[in-house]
Amino acid sequence: MTALKWGAAGIILTVLLAGCGNNAQETVETRVPQDIKIVSIGDSLTEGVGDSTNSGGYVPYLEDQLESLDEIKDASFVNYGKRGNRTEQLIKRLKEEEIEADIQQADIVMVTIGGNDVVKVVKENWSDLTVDTFEKEEEGYGERIRTVLQDIRAINEEAGIVLIGIYNPFGRVFVDTDDDEAIVQAWNKRAEEVAASFDRTVFVNVETVFGEGSDGLFFEDQFHPNDMGYEQMAGRIFDTINGDPLEELTSQKIVMPNEGSN
């Protein structure tokens, strides 16, 4: 006798085998790979500025890594990266009909935003740039991040959200100060705290990927990642969401095997 149980991420086949006077029961679990749709939206890090192949920065690397999982058949990405976008501009773009339509169909929405918010503070306060200036702007940044996440969730209540943090642009492009690392850490902490207040939302810290000793990961403008930098960025995203977080982000559409299972 064969019993079938259908699940969102696989089929459980229970085969009852009888022979030689013994009743043996063997459970065979077969997972059916799922297709997932991902919308990537945000600034130049999503667009892929610095990517020599013009194929979307971190996206193709992450696509390959996700599809390397037995549980995923096809990871389909739609890329809405736009160079120069700040949080307030992203909030407006989320109201665009095409973007809304794709987010409505998405399993996961990935967001890169915030680097240009930092740049704006630098440019507007160049002659009198202090830590206090960044601390004052940090609160508004956090509220705009909250609005971004709220708007995405309003478009699609079920989609998981991955918010990717910012890294330190000061030493290479603007001015190297003793406080630049602390500023970026504070802004990332604020974004992470906001993300933690939402269900099915994960914050990815890429600050250390592009930290000390990462000179070989930057494009010629010394601001955007190069191919290797985007590959490292994708690796950090994958490592952060793989496993239980991926199950949660996809509302168990993707179910990972239990450790130690046969």
PDB file of C-alpha atoms in Angstrom:
ATOM      1  CA  MET A   1       0.000   0.000   0.000  1.00  0.00           C
ATOM      2  CA  THR A   2       1.286   3.469  -0.826  1.00  0.00           C
ATOM      3  CA  ALA A   3       0.268   6.582   1.072  1.00  0.00           C
ATOM      4  CA  LEU A   4       0.771  10.037  -0.450  1.00  0.00           C
ATOM      5  CA  LYS A   5       0.922  13.328   1.342  1.00  0.00           C
ATOM      6  CA  TRP A   6       1.207  16.519  -0.687  1.00  0.00           C
ATOM      7  CA  GLY A   7       3.100  19.517   0.701  1.00  0.00           C
ATOM      8  CA  ALA A   8       4.095  22.956  -0.539  1.00  0.00           C
ATOM      9  CA  ALA A   9       7.723  22.016  -0.992  1.00  0.00           C
ATOM     10  CA  GLY A  10       7.675  18.315  -1.679  1.00  0.00           C
ATOM     11  CA  ILE A  11       5.926  14.960  -1.819  1.00  0.00           C
ATOM     12  CA  ILE A  12       6.238  12.476   1.014  1.00  0.00           C
ATOM     13  CA  LEU A  13       6.005   8.896  -0.181  1.00  0.00           C
ATOM     14  CA  THR A  14       5.443   6.307   2.510  1.00  0.00           C
ATOM     15  CA  VAL A  15       6.047   2.833   1.162  1.00  0.00           C
ATOM     16  CA  LEU A  16       5.032  -0.139   3.239  1.00  0.00           C
ATOM     17  CA  LEU A  17       7.097  -3.155   2.355  1.00  0.00           C
ATOM     18  CA  ALA A  18       6.296  -6.689   3.452  1.00  0.00           C
ATOM     19  CA  GLY A  19       8.446  -9.762   2.996  1.00  0.00           C
ATOM     20  CA  CYS A  20       9.722 -12.989   4.567  1.00  0.00           C
ATOM     21  CA  GLY A  21       7.137 -12.831   7.334  1.00  0.00           C
ATOM     22  CA  ASN A  22       8.372  -9.369   8.495  1.00  0.00           C
ATOM     23  CA  ASN A  23       6.472  -6.102   8.148  1.00  0.00           C
ATOM     24  CA  ALA A  24       8.989  -3.379   7.290  1.00  0.00           C
ATOM     25  CA  GLN A  25       8.159   0.299   6.838  1.00  0.00           C
ATOM     26  CA  GLU A  26      10.416   2.556   4.789  1.00  0.00           C
ATOM     27  CA  THR A  27       9.869   6.288   4.424  1.00  0.00           C
ATOM     28  CA  VAL A  28      11.287   7.922   1.327  1.00  0.00           C
ATOM     29  CA  GLU A  29      11.184  11.697   1.115  1.00  0.00           C
ATOM     30  CA  THR A  30      11.396  13.312  -2.295  1.00  0.00           C
ATOM     31  CA  ARG A  31      11.528  17.093  -2.478  1.00  0.00           C
ATOM     32  CA  VAL A  32      10.167  18.733  -5.579  1.00  0.00           C
ATOM     33  CA  PRO A  33      12.332  21.750  -6.533  1.00  0.00           C
ATOM     34  CA  GLN A  34      10.350  24.987  -6.548  1.00  0.00           C
ATOM     35  CA  ASP A  35      10.528  28.052  -8.771  1.00  0.00           C
ATOM     36  CA  ILE A  36      10.874  31.339  -6.904  1.00  0.00           C
ATOM     37  CA  LYS A  37      10.495  34.894  -8.155  1.00  0.00           C
ATOM     38  CA  ILE A  38      12.676  37.638  -6.693  1.00  0.00           C
ATOM     39  CA  VAL A  39      12.377  41.379  -7.243  1.00  0.00           C
ATOM     40  CA  SER A  40      15.611  43.298  -6.675  1.00  0.00           C
ATOM     41  CA  ILE A  41      15.124  47.013  -6.204  1.00  0.00           C
ATOM     42  CA  GLY A  42      17.167  49.947  -5.018  1.00  0.00           C
ATOM     43  CA  ASP A  43      20.234  51.894  -6.033  1.00  0.00           C
ATOM     44  CA  SER A  44      23.368  51.313  -8.127  1.00  0.00           C
ATOM     45  CA  LEU A  45      24.281  48.207  -6.131  1.00  0.00           C
ATOM     46  CA  THR A  46      21.170  46.562  -7.556  1.00  0.00           C
ATOM     47  CA  GLU A  47      21.638  48.066 -11.006  1.00  0.00           C
ATOM     48  CA  GLY A  48      25.174  46.710 -10.964  1.00  0.00           C
ATOM     49  CA  VAL A  49      27.331  49.773 -11.622  1.00  0.00           C
ATOM     50  CA  GLY A  50      30.925  48.512 -11.847  1.00  0.00           C
ATOM     51  CA  ASP A  51      29.866  45.127 -13.197  1.00  0.00           C
ATOM     52  CA  SER A  52      31.924  44.544 -16.361  1.00  0.00           C
ATOM     53  CA  THR A  53      29.289  42.175 -17.764  1.00  0.00           C
ATOM     54  CA  ASN A  54      26.363  44.589 -17.293  1.00  0.00           C
ATOM     55  CA  SER A  55      24.304  41.689 -15.999  1.00  0.00           C
ATOM     56  CA  GLY A  56      23.069  43.159 -12.723  1.00  0.00           C
ATOM     57  CA  GLY A  57      25.849  43.199 -10.160  1.00  0.00           C
ATOM     58  CA  TYR A  58      25.234  40.661  -7.403  1.00  0.00           C
ATOM     59  CA  VAL A  59      22.104  39.226  -9.043  1.00  0.00           C
ATOM     60  CA  PRO A  60      23.579  36.587 -11.413  1.00  0.00           C
ATOM     61  CA  TYR A  61      25.920  35.293  -8.708  1.00  0.00           C
ATOM     62  CA  LEU A  62      23.091  34.988  -6.208  1.00  0.00           C
ATOM     63  CA  GLU A  63      20.882  33.366  -8.835  1.00  0.00           C
ATOM     64  CA  ASP A  64      23.506  30.665  -9.410  1.00  0.00           C
ATOM     65  CA  GLN A  65      23.921  30.072  -5.683  1.00  0.00           C
ATOM     66  CA  LEU A  66      20.188  29.758  -5.074  1.00  0.00           C
ATOM     67  CA  GLU A  67      19.772  27.400  -8.013  1.00  0.00           C
ATOM     68  CA  SER A  68      22.582  25.242  -6.638  1.00  0.00           C
ATOM     69  CA  LEU A  69      20.166  24.238  -3.868  1.00  0.00           C
ATOM     70  CA  ASP A  70      18.265  21.016  -4.489  1.00  0.00           C
ATOM     71  CA  GLU A  71      15.118  22.751  -3.265  1.00  0.00           C
ATOM     72  CA  ILE A  72      15.153  25.454  -5.965  1.00  0.00           C
ATOM     73  CA  LYS A  73      14.627  24.757  -9.660  1.00  0.00           C
ATOM     74  CA  ASP A  74      14.608  28.305 -11.016  1.00  0.00           C
ATOM     75  CA  ALA A  75      15.344  31.590  -9.254  1.00  0.00           C
ATOM     76  CA  SER A  76      13.890  34.278 -11.507  1.00  0.00           C
ATOM     77  CA  PHE A  77      15.044  37.852 -10.837  1.00  0.00           C
ATOM     78  CA  VAL A  78      13.485  41.134 -11.956  1.00  0.00           C
ATOM     79  CA  ASN A  79      15.954  44.000 -11.507  1.00  0.00           C
ATOM     80  CA  TYR A  80      14.766  47.520 -10.672  1.00  0.00           C
ATOM     81  CA  GLY A  81      18.086  49.001  -9.623  1.00  0.00           C
ATOM     82  CA  LYS A  82      18.596  52.669 -10.425  1.00  0.00           C
ATOM     83  CA  ARG A  83      21.851  54.523  -9.947  1.00  0.00           C
ATOM     84  CA  GLY A  84      21.686  57.420  -7.503  1.00  0.00           C
ATOM     85  CA  ASN A  85      18.474  56.362  -5.768  1.00  0.00           C
ATOM     86  CA  ARG A  86      18.027  57.457  -2.175  1.00  0.00           C
ATOM     87  CA  THR A  87      15.388  56.240   0.246  1.00  0.00           C
ATOM     88  CA  GLU A  88      12.910  59.011  -0.564  1.00  0.00           C
ATOM     89  CA  GLN A  89      13.205  58.291  -4.281  1.00  0.00           C
ATOM     90  CA  LEU A  90      12.715  54.566  -3.753  1.00  0.00           C
ATOM     91  CA  ILE A  91       9.529  55.282  -1.796  1.00  0.00           C
ATOM     92  CA  LYS A  92       8.159  57.100  -4.860  1.00  0.00           C
ATOM     93  CA  ARG A  93       9.241  54.334  -7.263  1.00  0.00           C
ATOM     94  CA  LEU A  94       7.356  51.727  -5.237  1.00  0.00           C
ATOM     95  CA  LYS A  95       4.166  53.399  -6.436  1.00  0.00           C
ATOM     96  CA  GLU A  96       4.982  52.762 -10.105  1.00  0.00           C
ATOM     97  CA  GLU A  97       2.522  50.369 -11.720  1.00  0.00           C
ATOM     98  CA  GLU A  98       5.121  48.034 -13.258  1.00  0.00           C
ATOM     99  CA  ILE A  99       7.102  47.724 -10.027  1.00  0.00           C
ATOM    100  CA  GLU A 100       3.951  47.138  -7.971  1.00  0.00           C
ATOM    101  CA  ALA A 101       2.825  44.407 -10.358  1.00  0.00           C
ATOM    102  CA  ASP A 102       6.105  42.509 -10.086  1.00  0.00           C
ATOM    103  CA  ILE A 103       6.280  42.850  -6.303  1.00  0.00           C
ATOM    104  CA  GLN A 104       2.745  41.461  -6.083  1.00  0.00           C
ATOM    105  CA  GLN A 105       4.008  38.287  -7.771  1.00  0.00           C
ATOM    106  CA  ALA A 106       7.293  38.041  -5.856  1.00  0.00           C
ATOM    107  CA  ASP A 107       8.301  35.464  -3.284  1.00  0.00           C
ATOM    108  CA  ILE A 108      11.160  37.682  -2.073  1.00  0.00           C
ATOM    109  CA  VAL A 109      11.989  41.383  -2.488  1.00  0.00           C
ATOM    110  CA  MET A 110      15.645  42.380  -2.101  1.00  0.00           C
ATOM    111  CA  VAL A 111      16.535  46.003  -1.360  1.00  0.00           C
ATOM    112  CA  THR A 112      19.805  47.917  -1.580  1.00  0.00           C
ATOM    113  CA  ILE A 113      19.411  51.504  -0.430  1.00  0.00           C
ATOM    114  CA  GLY A 114      21.130  54.002   1.841  1.00  0.00           C
ATOM    115  CA  GLY A 115      24.551  54.610   0.335  1.00  0.00           C
ATOM    116  CA  ASN A 116      23.339  57.681  -1.532  1.00  0.00           C
ATOM    117  CA  ASP A 117      21.637  58.969   1.631  1.00  0.00           C
ATOM    118  CA  VAL A 118      25.090  59.003   3.223  1.00  0.00           C
ATOM    119  CA  VAL A 119      26.585  60.719   0.165  1.00  0.00           C
ATOM    120  CA  LYS A 120      23.867  63.399   0.329  1.00  0.00           C
ATOM    121  CA  VAL A 121      24.802  64.210   3.929  1.00  0.00           C
ATOM    122  CA  VAL A 122      28.455  64.536   2.946  1.00  0.00           C
ATOM    123  CA  LYS A 123      27.782  66.776  -0.040  1.00  0.00           C
ATOM    124  CA  GLU A 124      25.392  69.084   1.805  1.00  0.00           C
ATOM    125  CA  ASN A 125      27.676  69.498   4.827  1.00  0.00           C
ATOM    126  CA  TRP A 126      31.095  69.281   3.215  1.00  0.00           C
ATOM    127  CA  SER A 127      32.512  72.398   4.905  1.00  0.00           C
ATOM    128  CA  ASP A 128      31.272  71.431   8.361  1.00  0.00           C
ATOM    129  CA  LEU A 129      31.005  67.653   8.419  1.00  0.00           C
ATOM    130  CA  THR A 130      30.690  66.239  11.935  1.00  0.00           C
ATOM    131  CA  VAL A 131      29.469  63.066  13.602  1.00  0.00           C
ATOM    132  CA  ASP A 132      26.550  65.080  15.012  1.00  0.00           C
ATOM    133  CA  THR A 133      25.412  65.823  11.462  1.00  0.00           C
ATOM    134  CA  PHE A 134      25.155  62.129  10.688  1.00  0.00           C
ATOM    135  CA  GLU A 135      23.445  61.384  13.994  1.00  0.00           C
ATOM    136  CA  LYS A 136      20.753  63.954  13.200  1.00  0.00           C
ATOM    137  CA  GLU A 137      20.174  62.483   9.737  1.00  0.00           C
ATOM    138  CA  GLU A 138      20.189  58.895  11.004  1.00  0.00           C
ATOM    139  CA  GLU A 139      16.729  59.082  12.560  1.00  0.00           C
ATOM    140  CA  GLY A 140      15.129  60.309   9.341  1.00  0.00           C
ATOM    141  CA  TYR A 141      16.949  57.594   7.428  1.00  0.00           C
ATOM    142  CA  GLY A 142      15.533  54.969   9.758  1.00  0.00           C
ATOM    143  CA  GLU A 143      11.992  56.274   9.299  1.00  0.00           C
ATOM    144  CA  ARG A 144      12.349  56.221   5.510  1.00  0.00           C
ATOM    145  CA  ILE A 145      13.647  52.643   5.653  1.00  0.00           C
ATOM    146  CA  ARG A 146      10.561  51.776   7.689  1.00  0.00           C
ATOM    147  CA  THR A 147       8.353  53.359   5.028  1.00  0.00           C
ATOM    148  CA  VAL A 148      10.107  51.359   2.291  1.00  0.00           C
ATOM    149  CA  LEU A 149       9.474  48.093   4.129  1.00  0.00           C
ATOM    150  CA  GLN A 150       5.893  49.029   4.998  1.00  0.00           C
ATOM    151  CA  ASP A 151       5.135  49.910   1.388  1.00  0.00           C
ATOM    152  CA  ILE A 152       6.589  46.638   0.091  1.00  0.00           C
ATOM    153  CA  ARG A 153       4.583  44.684   2.645  1.00  0.00           C
ATOM    154  CA  ALA A 154       1.431  46.624   1.719  1.00  0.00           C
ATOM    155  CA  ILE A 155       1.909  45.590  -1.920  1.00  0.00           C
ATOM    156  CA  ASN A 156       2.554  41.945  -1.029  1.00  0.00           C
ATOM    157  CA  GLU A 157       1.718  40.719   2.474  1.00  0.00           C
ATOM    158  CA  GLU A 158       3.332  37.318   1.911  1.00  0.00           C
ATOM    159  CA  ALA A 159       6.647  38.281   0.315  1.00  0.00           C
ATOM    160  CA  GLY A 160       9.845  37.968   2.287  1.00  0.00           C
ATOM    161  CA  ILE A 161      12.061  41.048   2.361  1.00  0.00           C
ATOM    162  CA  VAL A 162      15.852  41.131   2.349  1.00  0.00           C
ATOM    163  CA  LEU A 163      17.360  44.503   3.286  1.00  0.00           C
ATOM    164  CA  ILE A 164      21.027  44.808   2.405  1.00  0.00           C
ATOM    165  CA  GLY A 165      23.088  47.210   4.494  1.00  0.00           C
ATOM    166  CA  ILE A 166      25.530  49.902   3.430  1.00  0.00           C
ATOM    167  CA  TYR A 167      29.317  49.912   3.534  1.00  0.00           C
ATOM    168  CA  ASN A 168      31.860  52.628   4.234  1.00  0.00           C
ATOM    169  CA  PRO A 169      32.485  54.947   1.251  1.00  0.00           C
ATOM    170  CA  PHE A 170      34.369  57.673   3.111  1.00  0.00           C
ATOM    171  CA  GLY A 171      38.030  56.675   3.001  1.00  0.00           C
ATOM    172  CA  ARG A 172      38.131  56.088  -0.754  1.00  0.00           C
ATOM    173  CA  VAL A 173      35.965  58.879  -2.109  1.00  0.00           C
ATOM    174  CA  PHE A 174      35.426  61.604   0.443  1.00  0.00           C
ATOM    175  CA  VAL A 175      37.377  61.952   3.637  1.00  0.00           C
ATOM    176  CA  ASP A 176      38.925  59.368   5.905  1.00  0.00           C
ATOM    177  CA  THR A 177      38.114  60.103   9.546  1.00  0.00           C
ATOM    178  CA  ASP A 178      38.402  58.213  12.801  1.00  0.00           C
ATOM    179  CA  ASP A 179      34.610  58.212  13.009  1.00  0.00           C
ATOM    180  CA  ASP A 180      33.630  56.960   9.561  1.00  0.00           C
ATOM    181  CA  GLU A 181      33.332  53.311  10.599  1.00  0.00           C
ATOM    182  CA  ALA A 182      31.220  54.235  13.610  1.00  0.00           C
ATOM    183  CA  ILE A 183      28.891  56.299  11.417  1.00  0.00           C
ATOM    184  CA  VAL A 184      28.268  53.441   8.986  1.00  0.00           C
ATOM    185  CA  GLN A 185      27.848  50.972  11.843  1.00  0.00           C
ATOM    186  CA  ALA A 186      25.252  53.240  13.473  1.00  0.00           C
ATOM    187  CA  TRP A 187      23.255  53.615  10.251  1.00  0.00           C
ATOM    188  CA  ASN A 188      23.376  49.862   9.661  1.00  0.00           C
ATOM    189  CA  LYS A 189      22.276  49.198  13.227  1.00  0.00           C
ATOM    190  CA  ARG A 190      19.318  51.525  12.747  1.00  0.00           C
ATOM    191  CA  ALA A 191      18.320  49.749   9.526  1.00  0.00           C
ATOM    192  CA  GLU A 192      18.753  46.329  11.143  1.00  0.00           C
ATOM    193  CA  GLU A 193      16.538  47.323  14.066  1.00  0.00           C
ATOM    194  CA  VAL A 194      13.837  48.515  11.679  1.00  0.00           C
ATOM    195  CA  ALA A 195      14.061  45.277   9.677  1.00  0.00           C
ATOM    196  CA  ALA A 196      13.780  43.218  12.866  1.00  0.00           C
ATOM    197  CA  SER A 197      10.391  44.790  13.584  1.00  0.00           C
ATOM    198  CA  PHE A 198       8.918  43.190  10.436  1.00  0.00           C
ATOM    199  CA  ASP A 199       7.984  39.544   9.978  1.00  0.00           C
ATOM    200  CA  ARG A 200       9.778  37.554   7.260  1.00  0.00           C
ATOM    201  CA  THR A 201      12.408  40.264   6.895  1.00  0.00           C
ATOM    202  CA  VAL A 202      16.166  39.720   7.007  1.00  0.00           C
ATOM    203  CA  PHE A 203      18.983  42.261   7.251  1.00  0.00           C
ATOM    204  CA  VAL A 204      22.253  41.449   5.459  1.00  0.00           C
ATOM    205  CA  ASN A 205      25.407  43.156   6.693  1.00  0.00           C
ATOM    206  CA  VAL A 206      27.932  43.653   3.873  1.00  0.00           C
ATOM    207  CA  GLU A 207      29.966  46.217   5.783  1.00  0.00           C
ATOM    208  CA  THR A 208      32.775  43.764   6.550  1.00  0.00           C
ATOM    209  CA  VAL A 209      32.869  42.474   2.962  1.00  0.00           C
ATOM    210  CA  PHE A 210      34.015  45.912   1.828  1.00  0.00           C
ATOM    211  CA  GLY A 211      36.010  46.775   4.923  1.00  0.00           C
ATOM    212  CA  GLU A 212      39.739  46.830   5.577  1.00  0.00           C
ATOM    213  CA  GLY A 213      41.773  44.873   3.057  1.00  0.00           C
ATOM    214  CA  SER A 214      39.064  44.899   0.380  1.00  0.00           C
ATOM    215  CA  ASP A 215      40.772  47.221  -2.136  1.00  0.00           C
ATOM    216  CA  GLY A 216      40.651  44.518  -4.808  1.00  0.00           C
ATOM    217  CA  LEU A 217      36.866  44.403  -4.639  1.00  0.00           C
ATOM    218  CA  PHE A 218      36.225  47.898  -6.018  1.00  0.00           C
ATOM    219  CA  PHE A 219      35.553  49.293  -9.473  1.00  0.00           C
ATOM    220  CA  GLU A 220      37.819  52.012 -10.859  1.00  0.00           C
ATOM    221  CA  ASP A 221      35.627  54.723  -9.291  1.00  0.00           C
ATOM    222  CA  GLN A 222      36.644  53.287  -5.886  1.00  0.00           C
ATOM    223  CA  PHE A 223      33.019  53.457  -4.774  1.00  0.00           C
ATOM    224  CA  HIS A 224      31.142  50.635  -6.469  1.00  0.00           C
ATOM    225  CA  PRO A 225      32.087  46.956  -6.330  1.00  0.00           C
ATOM    226  CA  ASN A 226      33.809  45.287  -9.268  1.00  0.00           C
ATOM    227  CA  ASP A 227      32.920  41.794 -10.480  1.00  0.00           C
ATOM    228  CA  MET A 228      34.732  40.153  -7.581  1.00  0.00           C
ATOM    229  CA  GLY A 229      33.092  42.563  -5.152  1.00  0.00           C
ATOM    230  CA  TYR A 230      29.618  41.717  -6.402  1.00  0.00           C
ATOM    231  CA  GLU A 231      30.435  38.024  -6.179  1.00  0.00           C
ATOM    232  CA  GLN A 232      31.501  38.474  -2.559  1.00  0.00           C
ATOM    233  CA  MET A 233      28.367  40.509  -1.872  1.00  0.00           C
ATOM    234  CA  ALA A 234      26.176  37.758  -3.336  1.00  0.00           C
ATOM    235  CA  GLY A 235      27.984  35.226  -1.188  1.00  0.00           C
ATOM    236  CA  ARG A 236      27.220  37.200   1.962  1.00  0.00           C
ATOM    237  CA  ILE A 237      23.538  37.486   1.001  1.00  0.00           C
ATOM    238  CA  PHE A 238      23.331  33.764   0.266  1.00  0.00           C
ATOM    239  CA  ASP A 239      25.086  32.770   3.487  1.00  0.00           C
ATOM    240  CA  THR A 240      22.733  35.002   5.486  1.00  0.00           C
ATOM    241  CA  ILE A 241      19.464  33.755   4.011  1.00  0.00           C
ATOM    242  CA  ASN A 242      20.301  30.093   3.344  1.00  0.00           C
ATOM    243  CA  GLY A 243      18.623  27.539   5.576  1.00  0.00           C
ATOM    244  CA  ASP A 244      15.908  28.475   8.053  1.00  0.00           C
ATOM    245  CA  PRO A 245      15.747  32.146   6.950  1.00  0.00           C
ATOM    246  CA  LEU A 246      14.964  31.060   3.394  1.00  0.00           C
ATOM    247  CA  GLU A 247      12.109  28.905   4.657  1.00  0.00           C
ATOM    248  CA  GLU A 248      10.710  31.853   6.586  1.00  0.00           C
ATOM    249  CA  LEU A 249      11.200  34.338   3.746  1.00  0.00           C
ATOM    250  CA  THR A 250       9.268  32.095   1.358  1.00  0.00           C
ATOM    251  CA  SER A 251       6.591  31.146   3.922  1.00  0.00           C
ATOM    252  CA  GLN A 252       7.790  27.523   3.716  1.00  0.00           C
ATOM    253  CA  LYS A 253       7.485  27.357  -0.061  1.00  0.00           C
ATOM    254  CA  ILE A 254      11.132  26.342   0.170  1.00  0.00           C
ATOM    255  CA  VAL A 255      11.668  23.706   2.865  1.00  0.00           C
ATOM    256  CA  MET A 256      15.228  22.740   3.701  1.00  0.00           C
ATOM    257  CA  PRO A 257      16.132  19.183   4.759  1.00  0.00           C
ATOM    258  CA  ASN A 258      16.455  18.529   8.469  1.00  0.00           C
ATOM    259  CA  GLU A 259      20.032  18.110   9.639  1.00  0.00           C
ATOM    260  CA  GLY A 260      20.882  14.504  10.310  1.00  0.00           C
ATOM    261  CA  SER A 261      17.975  13.157   8.268  1.00  0.00           C
ATOM    262  CA  ASN A 262      18.577  10.116   6.071  1.00  0.00           C
TER     263      ASN A 262
END
